[in-house]
């Protein structure tokens, strides 16, 4: 059977201080981060390699840093494997990385937009009033019902369908506290509050979505060179509705299980996680164990992935 390869790009939570350590001698990576830094007027290499975790984890810094690193690693990968994937997707802000990789938008535009996106998300809800929690060990329908039961006069809804038995919810903190106890009573293995600054991918992000929509009006978008699955509606991105989908993404859940299932349906055999960390690789192993997952967050892992993709069978594009 021919190999069929998809690319995935991670979102918030995959970042870490010094995540570029192993790439300091790679000109393509350094030049790409420098390009992103120039577009933003912020030294992203210094932020990542010399800054504090608190500064990097601030949403308005995390998002451009992740896109810069992911695009840098994509370019390093492309130098070794100059191919188009069957499909690609990004988790939340990772969708911007996927769109840059596909040629739908420039790195400079994406970096500036995600910085604005992060700022708008931080402003959407007063500090300390909203958050997110991961519910482990319950099915999607059970978590959806718990959100209804625990919302009360507040808002609480699924935000990320990450893997079977792993759903992240977002909403007001009072409702988050209620679901922590109710979910355990319903049989959840664990419920833990995520270290994020707001209730992302929920209706509480509507003001951020409105601001982002206005900001995107002036953005130039091209038709992607390969299929990019959108988080918000599972449609293949098209030049004419990419902006609409990016706005909708802020208030709708990330449907990651469906994304990987779609890859299965089109016969994906190999998945390359392009960016820091291995979060999406680990999620994919739980969703679709038959797909060979390969993170490339270091030069050693990149070389291993190149060998796995290139050896033996030809690649089906």
Coordinates of C-alpha atoms in Angstrom, one line a residue:
X1 CA 0.0 0.0 0.0
X2 CA 1.3 3.5 -0.8
X3 CA 1.9 5.9 2.0
X4 CA -0.6 8.7 2.4
X5 CA 0.7 11.5 4.5
X6 CA -1.1 14.2 6.5
X7 CA 0.4 17.1 8.5
X8 CA -1.0 18.4 11.8
X9 CA 0.1 21.6 13.7
X10 CA -0.3 22.0 17.5
X11 CA -2.0 24.7 19.5
X12 CA -1.7 26.2 22.9
X13 CA -0.3 23.9 25.5
X14 CA 2.5 22.5 23.3
X15 CA 4.8 25.5 23.9
X16 CA 7.7 25.4 26.4
X17 CA 10.6 27.6 27.3
X18 CA 13.7 26.7 25.2
X19 CA 11.7 24.7 22.7
X20 CA 14.1 25.8 20.0
X21 CA 17.3 24.6 21.8
X22 CA 17.9 21.7 19.4
X23 CA 17.4 23.9 16.3
X24 CA 19.9 26.7 17.1
X25 CA 22.3 25.5 14.4
X26 CA 19.6 25.2 11.7
X27 CA 19.6 28.3 9.4
X28 CA 16.1 27.6 8.0
X29 CA 14.6 27.6 11.5
X30 CA 16.5 30.6 12.7
X31 CA 15.7 32.6 9.6
X32 CA 12.0 31.7 9.8
X33 CA 11.7 32.8 13.4
X34 CA 13.6 36.0 12.5
X35 CA 11.1 36.6 9.7
X36 CA 8.3 36.2 12.1
X37 CA 10.0 38.5 14.7
X38 CA 10.5 41.2 12.1
X39 CA 6.8 41.1 11.2
X40 CA 5.8 41.4 14.8
X41 CA 8.4 43.8 16.1
X42 CA 9.2 41.3 18.8
X43 CA 12.3 39.0 19.2
X44 CA 10.5 35.6 19.3
X45 CA 13.8 33.7 19.6
X46 CA 14.7 35.6 22.7
X47 CA 11.2 35.2 24.1
X48 CA 11.3 31.5 23.6
X49 CA 14.9 30.8 24.6
X50 CA 15.6 33.4 27.3
X51 CA 12.2 34.5 28.5
X52 CA 10.2 33.3 31.5
X53 CA 7.5 30.6 31.2
X54 CA 5.0 33.2 32.5
X55 CA 5.8 35.5 29.6
X56 CA 5.7 32.8 27.0
X57 CA 2.4 31.4 28.3
X58 CA 0.7 34.8 28.0
X59 CA -1.9 34.2 25.3
X60 CA -0.8 37.1 23.1
X61 CA 2.8 35.7 23.1
X62 CA 2.0 32.0 23.0
X63 CA 0.1 32.2 19.8
X64 CA 2.7 33.9 17.6
X65 CA 5.4 31.9 19.1
X66 CA 3.7 28.6 18.2
X67 CA 2.9 29.7 14.7
X68 CA 6.5 30.9 14.2
X69 CA 8.0 27.6 15.5
X70 CA 5.6 25.4 13.6
X71 CA 6.2 27.2 10.3
X72 CA 9.9 27.1 10.9
X73 CA 9.8 23.3 11.4
X74 CA 7.6 22.9 8.4
X75 CA 10.2 24.6 6.3
X76 CA 12.9 22.4 7.7
X77 CA 10.8 19.4 6.9
X78 CA 10.0 20.6 3.4
X79 CA 13.7 21.0 2.7
X80 CA 14.0 17.2 3.3
X81 CA 10.7 16.1 2.0
X82 CA 9.4 18.5 -0.7
X83 CA 5.9 17.1 -1.1
X84 CA 2.4 18.1 -0.6
X85 CA 0.4 16.1 2.0
X86 CA -3.0 14.5 1.3
X87 CA -4.4 16.8 3.9
X88 CA -3.5 18.9 6.9
X89 CA -5.1 20.4 10.0
X90 CA -4.2 22.5 13.0
X91 CA -5.5 22.4 16.5
X92 CA -7.0 25.8 17.3
X93 CA -4.3 28.4 16.6
X94 CA -2.4 25.6 14.8
X95 CA -4.9 26.1 12.0
X96 CA -3.1 29.3 11.1
X97 CA 0.2 27.3 10.9
X98 CA -1.5 24.9 8.5
X99 CA -2.8 27.7 6.4
X100 CA 0.6 29.3 6.1
X101 CA 2.1 25.9 5.2
X102 CA -0.5 25.5 2.5
X103 CA 0.2 29.0 1.0
X104 CA -3.2 30.4 2.0
X105 CA -1.6 33.2 3.9
X106 CA 1.9 34.6 4.5
X107 CA 3.8 34.0 7.7
X108 CA 4.0 37.8 8.4
X109 CA 0.2 38.2 8.1
X110 CA -0.5 35.1 10.2
X111 CA 1.9 36.2 12.9
X112 CA 0.3 39.6 13.2
X113 CA -3.2 38.2 13.1
X114 CA -2.6 35.6 15.9
X115 CA -1.0 38.2 18.1
X116 CA -4.2 40.3 17.7
X117 CA -6.3 37.1 18.2
X118 CA -4.5 36.4 21.5
X119 CA -5.0 39.9 22.7
X120 CA -8.7 39.9 21.8
X121 CA -9.2 36.5 23.5
X122 CA -7.5 37.8 26.7
X123 CA -9.8 40.9 26.7
X124 CA -13.0 39.0 26.0
X125 CA -13.7 37.9 29.6
X126 CA -12.6 39.6 32.8
X127 CA -9.6 37.9 34.5
X128 CA -10.7 35.2 37.0
X129 CA -14.2 34.8 35.6
X130 CA -13.8 32.1 33.0
X131 CA -11.7 29.0 32.4
X132 CA -11.4 25.5 31.0
X133 CA -11.2 22.0 32.4
X134 CA -10.4 18.6 30.9
X135 CA -12.9 15.8 31.7
X136 CA -11.3 12.4 31.4
X137 CA -13.1 9.0 31.2
X138 CA -16.6 10.0 30.0
X139 CA -18.1 9.9 26.6
X140 CA -19.0 13.0 24.6
X141 CA -22.7 12.8 25.2
X142 CA -22.2 12.4 29.0
X143 CA -20.0 15.5 29.1
X144 CA -22.5 17.5 26.9
X145 CA -25.3 16.6 29.4
X146 CA -23.1 17.6 32.3
X147 CA -22.5 21.0 30.7
X148 CA -26.3 21.5 30.6
X149 CA -26.8 20.2 34.1
X150 CA -23.9 22.3 35.6
X151 CA -24.4 25.5 33.7
X152 CA -27.1 27.0 35.9
X153 CA -27.2 30.7 35.2
X154 CA -23.7 30.6 33.8
X155 CA -22.3 29.3 30.5
X156 CA -20.5 25.9 30.2
X157 CA -19.9 24.0 26.9
X158 CA -17.6 21.5 25.3
X159 CA -14.6 23.3 23.8
X160 CA -12.3 20.6 22.6
X161 CA -13.2 17.0 21.5
X162 CA -9.6 15.9 21.8
X163 CA -9.8 12.1 22.0
X164 CA -12.2 9.3 23.1
X165 CA -12.8 9.9 26.8
X166 CA -11.1 13.3 26.8
X167 CA -13.3 16.4 26.4
X168 CA -12.3 19.9 27.4
X169 CA -15.1 22.2 28.6
X170 CA -15.1 26.0 28.8
X171 CA -17.2 28.5 30.6
X172 CA -17.7 30.6 33.8
X173 CA -15.5 29.5 36.7
X174 CA -18.5 28.8 38.9
X175 CA -19.8 26.3 36.4
X176 CA -16.3 24.8 36.0
X177 CA -16.3 24.2 39.8
X178 CA -19.7 22.5 39.6
X179 CA -18.7 20.1 36.8
X180 CA -15.6 19.1 38.7
X181 CA -17.7 17.4 41.4
X182 CA -20.6 16.3 39.2
X183 CA -18.3 14.7 36.6
X184 CA -16.6 12.6 39.3
X185 CA -20.0 11.5 40.5
X186 CA -20.9 10.5 37.0
X187 CA -17.8 8.3 36.7
X188 CA -15.1 10.6 35.3
X189 CA -11.6 9.3 36.0
X190 CA -10.3 12.9 36.5
X191 CA -11.3 16.5 36.0
X192 CA -8.6 19.1 36.1
X193 CA -8.6 22.9 35.4
X194 CA -6.3 23.9 32.6
X195 CA -3.7 26.7 33.1
X196 CA -5.3 29.0 30.5
X197 CA -6.4 32.6 30.9
X198 CA -10.0 32.3 29.5
X199 CA -12.8 30.1 28.3
X200 CA -11.6 29.6 24.7
X201 CA -13.8 28.0 22.0
X202 CA -17.0 29.0 23.8
X203 CA -19.7 31.6 23.3
X204 CA -17.9 33.8 25.9
X205 CA -15.4 34.5 23.1
X206 CA -18.0 36.3 21.0
X207 CA -16.5 39.7 21.5
X208 CA -13.1 38.4 20.5
X209 CA -14.7 36.8 17.4
X210 CA -16.3 40.1 16.4
X211 CA -12.9 41.9 16.8
X212 CA -11.1 39.2 14.8
X213 CA -13.7 39.4 12.1
X214 CA -13.1 43.1 11.7
X215 CA -9.3 42.5 11.7
X216 CA -9.5 39.8 9.0
X217 CA -11.3 42.0 6.5
X218 CA -8.0 43.5 5.3
X219 CA -6.2 40.1 5.2
X220 CA -5.2 38.7 1.8
X221 CA -6.1 35.0 1.6
X222 CA -5.2 32.6 -1.3
X223 CA -6.5 29.2 -2.2
X224 CA -4.6 26.5 -0.2
X225 CA -2.3 24.3 -2.2
X226 CA -3.5 21.3 -0.3
X227 CA -6.6 20.4 1.7
X228 CA -6.8 21.9 5.2
X229 CA -9.6 20.7 7.4
X230 CA -11.2 23.5 9.4
X231 CA -11.7 23.0 13.2
X232 CA -15.1 24.6 13.3
X233 CA -17.1 22.8 10.6
X234 CA -14.9 20.0 9.2
X235 CA -15.1 21.6 5.8
X236 CA -12.0 21.7 3.5
X237 CA -10.8 25.3 3.6
X238 CA -11.5 27.4 0.5
X239 CA -10.2 30.8 -0.2
X240 CA -13.7 32.4 0.0
X241 CA -14.6 31.2 3.4
X242 CA -11.3 30.8 5.3
X243 CA -11.9 34.1 7.2
X244 CA -15.4 33.1 8.2
X245 CA -14.1 29.8 9.5
X246 CA -11.3 31.4 11.5
X247 CA -13.9 33.7 13.2
X248 CA -16.3 30.8 13.9
X249 CA -13.4 28.8 15.4
X250 CA -13.2 31.2 18.5
X251 CA -16.7 30.3 19.7
X252 CA -17.0 26.7 18.5
X253 CA -15.3 23.5 19.8
X254 CA -12.2 22.0 18.2
X255 CA -13.4 18.8 16.7
X256 CA -10.1 16.9 16.8
X257 CA -11.5 13.4 17.0
X258 CA -13.5 14.0 13.8
X259 CA -10.4 15.5 12.1
X260 CA -8.4 12.3 12.7
X261 CA -11.4 10.1 11.7
X262 CA -11.6 12.1 8.5
X263 CA -7.9 11.3 7.9
X264 CA -8.7 7.6 8.4
X265 CA -11.5 7.8 5.9
X266 CA -9.3 9.1 3.2
X267 CA -6.6 6.5 3.9
X268 CA -4.0 8.4 5.7
X269 CA -1.2 6.1 6.8
X270 CA 1.4 8.5 8.2
X271 CA 0.8 11.7 10.2
X272 CA 3.6 14.2 10.8
X273 CA 3.2 16.6 13.8
X274 CA 4.9 19.8 12.8
X275 CA 5.6 22.0 15.8
X276 CA 6.7 21.8 19.4
X277 CA 5.7 18.9 21.7
X278 CA 3.9 15.6 20.9
X279 CA 0.4 16.4 22.1
X280 CA -1.3 15.7 18.7
X281 CA 0.8 12.5 18.2
X282 CA -0.4 11.2 21.5
X283 CA -4.0 12.1 20.8
X284 CA -3.9 10.4 17.4
X285 CA -2.6 7.2 18.9
X286 CA -5.7 7.1 21.0
X287 CA -8.1 8.0 18.2
X288 CA -6.6 6.0 15.3
X289 CA -3.8 3.6 16.4
X290 CA -3.3 2.3 12.8
X291 CA -1.9 5.7 11.7
X292 CA 1.8 6.0 12.2
X293 CA 2.4 9.3 14.1
X294 CA 5.7 11.1 13.9
X295 CA 6.5 14.3 15.8
X296 CA 9.4 16.3 14.4
X297 CA 10.2 18.6 17.4
X298 CA 14.0 17.9 17.2
X299 CA 16.4 17.3 14.3
X300 CA 16.8 13.7 15.4
X301 CA 13.0 13.1 15.3
X302 CA 12.8 14.9 11.9
X303 CA 15.4 12.6 10.4
X304 CA 13.5 9.6 11.8
X305 CA 10.3 10.8 10.3
X306 CA 12.0 11.5 6.9
X307 CA 13.2 7.9 6.9
X308 CA 9.8 6.5 7.8
X309 CA 8.0 8.5 5.1
X310 CA 10.6 7.9 2.3
X311 CA 11.6 4.3 2.8
X312 CA 10.2 1.3 1.0
X313 CA 6.9 2.4 -0.6
X314 CA 6.3 5.5 -2.8
X315 CA 4.3 8.4 -1.3
X316 CA 0.8 9.0 -2.6
X317 CA -0.1 12.6 -2.8

